[in-house]
Amino acid sequence: MTDAAAAETSFLPVVVAIDGPAAAGKGTLARGLAARLGLAYLDTGSLYRAVGAKLLAEGGDPADAETAAAVARALVPADLGRPDLRSEAVGTAASQVAANPRVRAALLAFQRDFAASPPDGKAGAVLDGRDIGTVVCPDAPAKLFVDASVEIRARRRMEELQQGGGDAIYAAVLADLKERDARDRNRADAPLKPADDAELLDTTDLGIEEALERALAIVQRKTGLAVTKQA
Ligand code: DC
């Protein structure tokens, strides 16, 4: 085999795994990292949200394990562009279907394929979710666990909802986040937790820019990737 052929066969996309609870800032950081490092980005929560949204739209019950698994198996990429994915109702349904091992199994291959063959010929991918560093991509060279106090997460989520024209009450958003955290952390299959080799990033007292600079420094140290696009 020539050196060039050997280099081609040994090319492995770089995977950056970002996990953490709802509204900790994972999505903003993951998108920012992908943009600055020239990597593809997958919001894996949108897969669970798409399953929840389709189920609700069909009048199904997210607690019905068989139907939820069938919806997950039939998911197509266009479902990830549904306009209703960010609603609170869909978020709650997503958290319920995410506790179903058959739903998780059905969505695993999609996530691993994305990491192994990032679209548009990108050199790697950033995936954010709850179990990327522990289950989906346990060999990722860079793993971040992004966290923040539940009170600050509730405040950020409320501002997001209000900016979207919604009407949000702090106490209700806080209660919903606590319930979702408990479900994500305590489920038997792939619970939310930091991988042993994850770096923790607490964004409670950080603005978006500062959090992104810190995340970038960690990922560059772990992967040797260079910034391809300045902020
Ligand atoms: O990040 P998010 O709020 O969009 O995620 C919606 C739900 O999906 C969340 O309650 C947990 C679940 N989820 C998961 O279990 N595993 C992932 N990798 C991503 C999301």
Short mmCIF file of N, CA and C in Angstrom, two decimals, residues 17-22 26 104 128-138 143-147 180-201:
data_model
loop_
_atom_site.label_atom_id
_atom_site.label_comp_id
_atom_site.label_asym_id
_atom_site.label_seq_id
_atom_site.Cartn_x
_atom_site.Cartn_y
_atom_site.Cartn_z
N ALA A 17 -17.57 15.33 21.78
CA ALA A 17 -18.81 14.93 22.48
C ALA A 17 -19.15 15.96 23.54
N ILE A 18 -20.35 16.51 23.45
CA ILE A 18 -20.79 17.53 24.42
C ILE A 18 -22.05 17.01 25.11
N ASP A 19 -21.97 16.78 26.40
CA ASP A 19 -23.15 16.33 27.15
C ASP A 19 -23.48 17.30 28.26
N GLY A 20 -24.70 17.17 28.79
CA GLY A 20 -25.10 18.01 29.91
C GLY A 20 -26.61 18.09 29.99
N PRO A 21 -27.12 18.66 31.08
CA PRO A 21 -28.57 18.75 31.26
C PRO A 21 -29.20 19.80 30.35
N ALA A 22 -30.52 19.81 30.29
CA ALA A 22 -31.26 20.75 29.45
C ALA A 22 -30.91 22.19 29.82
N LYS A 26 -25.31 23.75 26.05
CA LYS A 26 -24.62 22.79 25.18
C LYS A 26 -24.76 23.14 23.70
N ARG A 104 -33.98 4.40 22.02
CA ARG A 104 -32.55 4.73 22.04
C ARG A 104 -31.77 3.86 21.05
N ASP A 128 -23.99 16.94 20.33
CA ASP A 128 -24.38 17.25 21.71
C ASP A 128 -25.60 16.46 22.12
N GLY A 129 -25.65 16.12 23.41
CA GLY A 129 -26.76 15.32 23.91
C GLY A 129 -26.60 14.99 25.39
N ARG A 130 -26.96 13.77 25.75
CA ARG A 130 -26.87 13.35 27.14
C ARG A 130 -25.91 12.18 27.34
N ASP A 131 -25.71 11.39 26.27
CA ASP A 131 -24.94 10.14 26.39
C ASP A 131 -23.90 10.01 25.28
N ILE A 132 -23.45 11.13 24.74
CA ILE A 132 -22.52 11.05 23.60
C ILE A 132 -21.16 10.51 24.08
N GLY A 133 -20.66 11.06 25.18
CA GLY A 133 -19.35 10.62 25.68
C GLY A 133 -19.39 9.25 26.34
N THR A 134 -20.55 8.85 26.82
CA THR A 134 -20.63 7.57 27.55
C THR A 134 -21.05 6.41 26.67
N VAL A 135 -21.97 6.65 25.70
CA VAL A 135 -22.55 5.53 24.94
C VAL A 135 -22.36 5.68 23.42
N VAL A 136 -22.72 6.84 22.89
CA VAL A 136 -22.75 6.98 21.42
C VAL A 136 -21.32 6.98 20.85
N CYS A 137 -20.45 7.80 21.42
CA CYS A 137 -19.06 7.91 20.93
C CYS A 137 -18.09 7.82 22.11
N PRO A 138 -18.00 6.66 22.76
CA PRO A 138 -17.15 6.57 23.96
C PRO A 138 -15.67 6.77 23.66
N LYS A 143 -14.21 15.28 25.19
CA LYS A 143 -15.54 15.18 25.80
C LYS A 143 -15.72 16.31 26.80
N LEU A 144 -16.84 17.00 26.65
CA LEU A 144 -17.14 18.09 27.58
C LEU A 144 -18.46 17.78 28.27
N PHE A 145 -18.53 18.02 29.56
CA PHE A 145 -19.81 17.93 30.27
C PHE A 145 -20.14 19.35 30.71
N VAL A 146 -21.18 19.92 30.09
CA VAL A 146 -21.54 21.32 30.32
C VAL A 146 -22.68 21.37 31.33
N ASP A 147 -22.48 22.11 32.40
CA ASP A 147 -23.50 22.17 33.45
C ASP A 147 -23.72 23.61 33.89
N ARG A 180 -37.46 17.09 34.23
CA ARG A 180 -36.73 16.53 33.08
C ARG A 180 -35.35 16.04 33.50
N ASP A 181 -34.67 16.83 34.36
CA ASP A 181 -33.35 16.42 34.87
C ASP A 181 -33.45 15.07 35.56
N ALA A 182 -34.47 14.93 36.42
CA ALA A 182 -34.62 13.69 37.19
C ALA A 182 -34.82 12.52 36.25
N ARG A 183 -35.66 12.74 35.21
CA ARG A 183 -35.93 11.64 34.27
C ARG A 183 -34.66 11.30 33.48
N ASP A 184 -33.92 12.33 33.04
CA ASP A 184 -32.71 12.08 32.23
C ASP A 184 -31.60 11.43 33.06
N ARG A 185 -31.50 11.82 34.34
CA ARG A 185 -30.40 11.30 35.17
C ARG A 185 -30.70 9.93 35.76
N ASN A 186 -31.97 9.63 35.98
CA ASN A 186 -32.30 8.40 36.71
C ASN A 186 -32.76 7.25 35.85
N ARG A 187 -32.87 7.45 34.53
CA ARG A 187 -33.32 6.33 33.71
C ARG A 187 -32.25 5.23 33.71
N ALA A 188 -32.69 3.99 33.46
CA ALA A 188 -31.76 2.86 33.52
C ALA A 188 -30.83 2.83 32.32
N ASP A 189 -31.36 3.21 31.13
CA ASP A 189 -30.59 3.09 29.89
C ASP A 189 -29.93 4.43 29.54
N ALA A 190 -28.61 4.44 29.48
CA ALA A 190 -27.84 5.63 29.08
C ALA A 190 -28.26 6.89 29.84
N PRO A 191 -28.20 6.86 31.19
CA PRO A 191 -28.58 8.06 31.95
C PRO A 191 -27.59 9.20 31.73
N LEU A 192 -28.08 10.42 31.96
CA LEU A 192 -27.20 11.59 31.86
C LEU A 192 -26.16 11.54 32.98
N LYS A 193 -24.88 11.49 32.60
CA LYS A 193 -23.79 11.57 33.57
C LYS A 193 -22.50 11.88 32.82
N PRO A 194 -21.52 12.50 33.49
CA PRO A 194 -20.27 12.78 32.77
C PRO A 194 -19.51 11.47 32.53
N ALA A 195 -18.88 11.35 31.35
CA ALA A 195 -17.97 10.22 31.12
C ALA A 195 -16.79 10.41 32.07
N ASP A 196 -16.13 9.30 32.43
CA ASP A 196 -14.99 9.40 33.36
C ASP A 196 -13.92 10.34 32.85
N ASP A 197 -13.77 10.39 31.52
CA ASP A 197 -12.71 11.22 30.94
C ASP A 197 -13.25 12.54 30.38
N ALA A 198 -14.44 12.97 30.83
CA ALA A 198 -14.99 14.25 30.36
C ALA A 198 -14.42 15.41 31.17
N GLU A 199 -14.27 16.55 30.52
CA GLU A 199 -13.89 17.78 31.22
C GLU A 199 -15.18 18.52 31.59
N LEU A 200 -15.27 18.96 32.82
CA LEU A 200 -16.49 19.66 33.25
C LEU A 200 -16.37 21.15 32.95
N LEU A 201 -17.45 21.71 32.42
CA LEU A 201 -17.49 23.16 32.16
C LEU A 201 -18.77 23.69 32.78
#
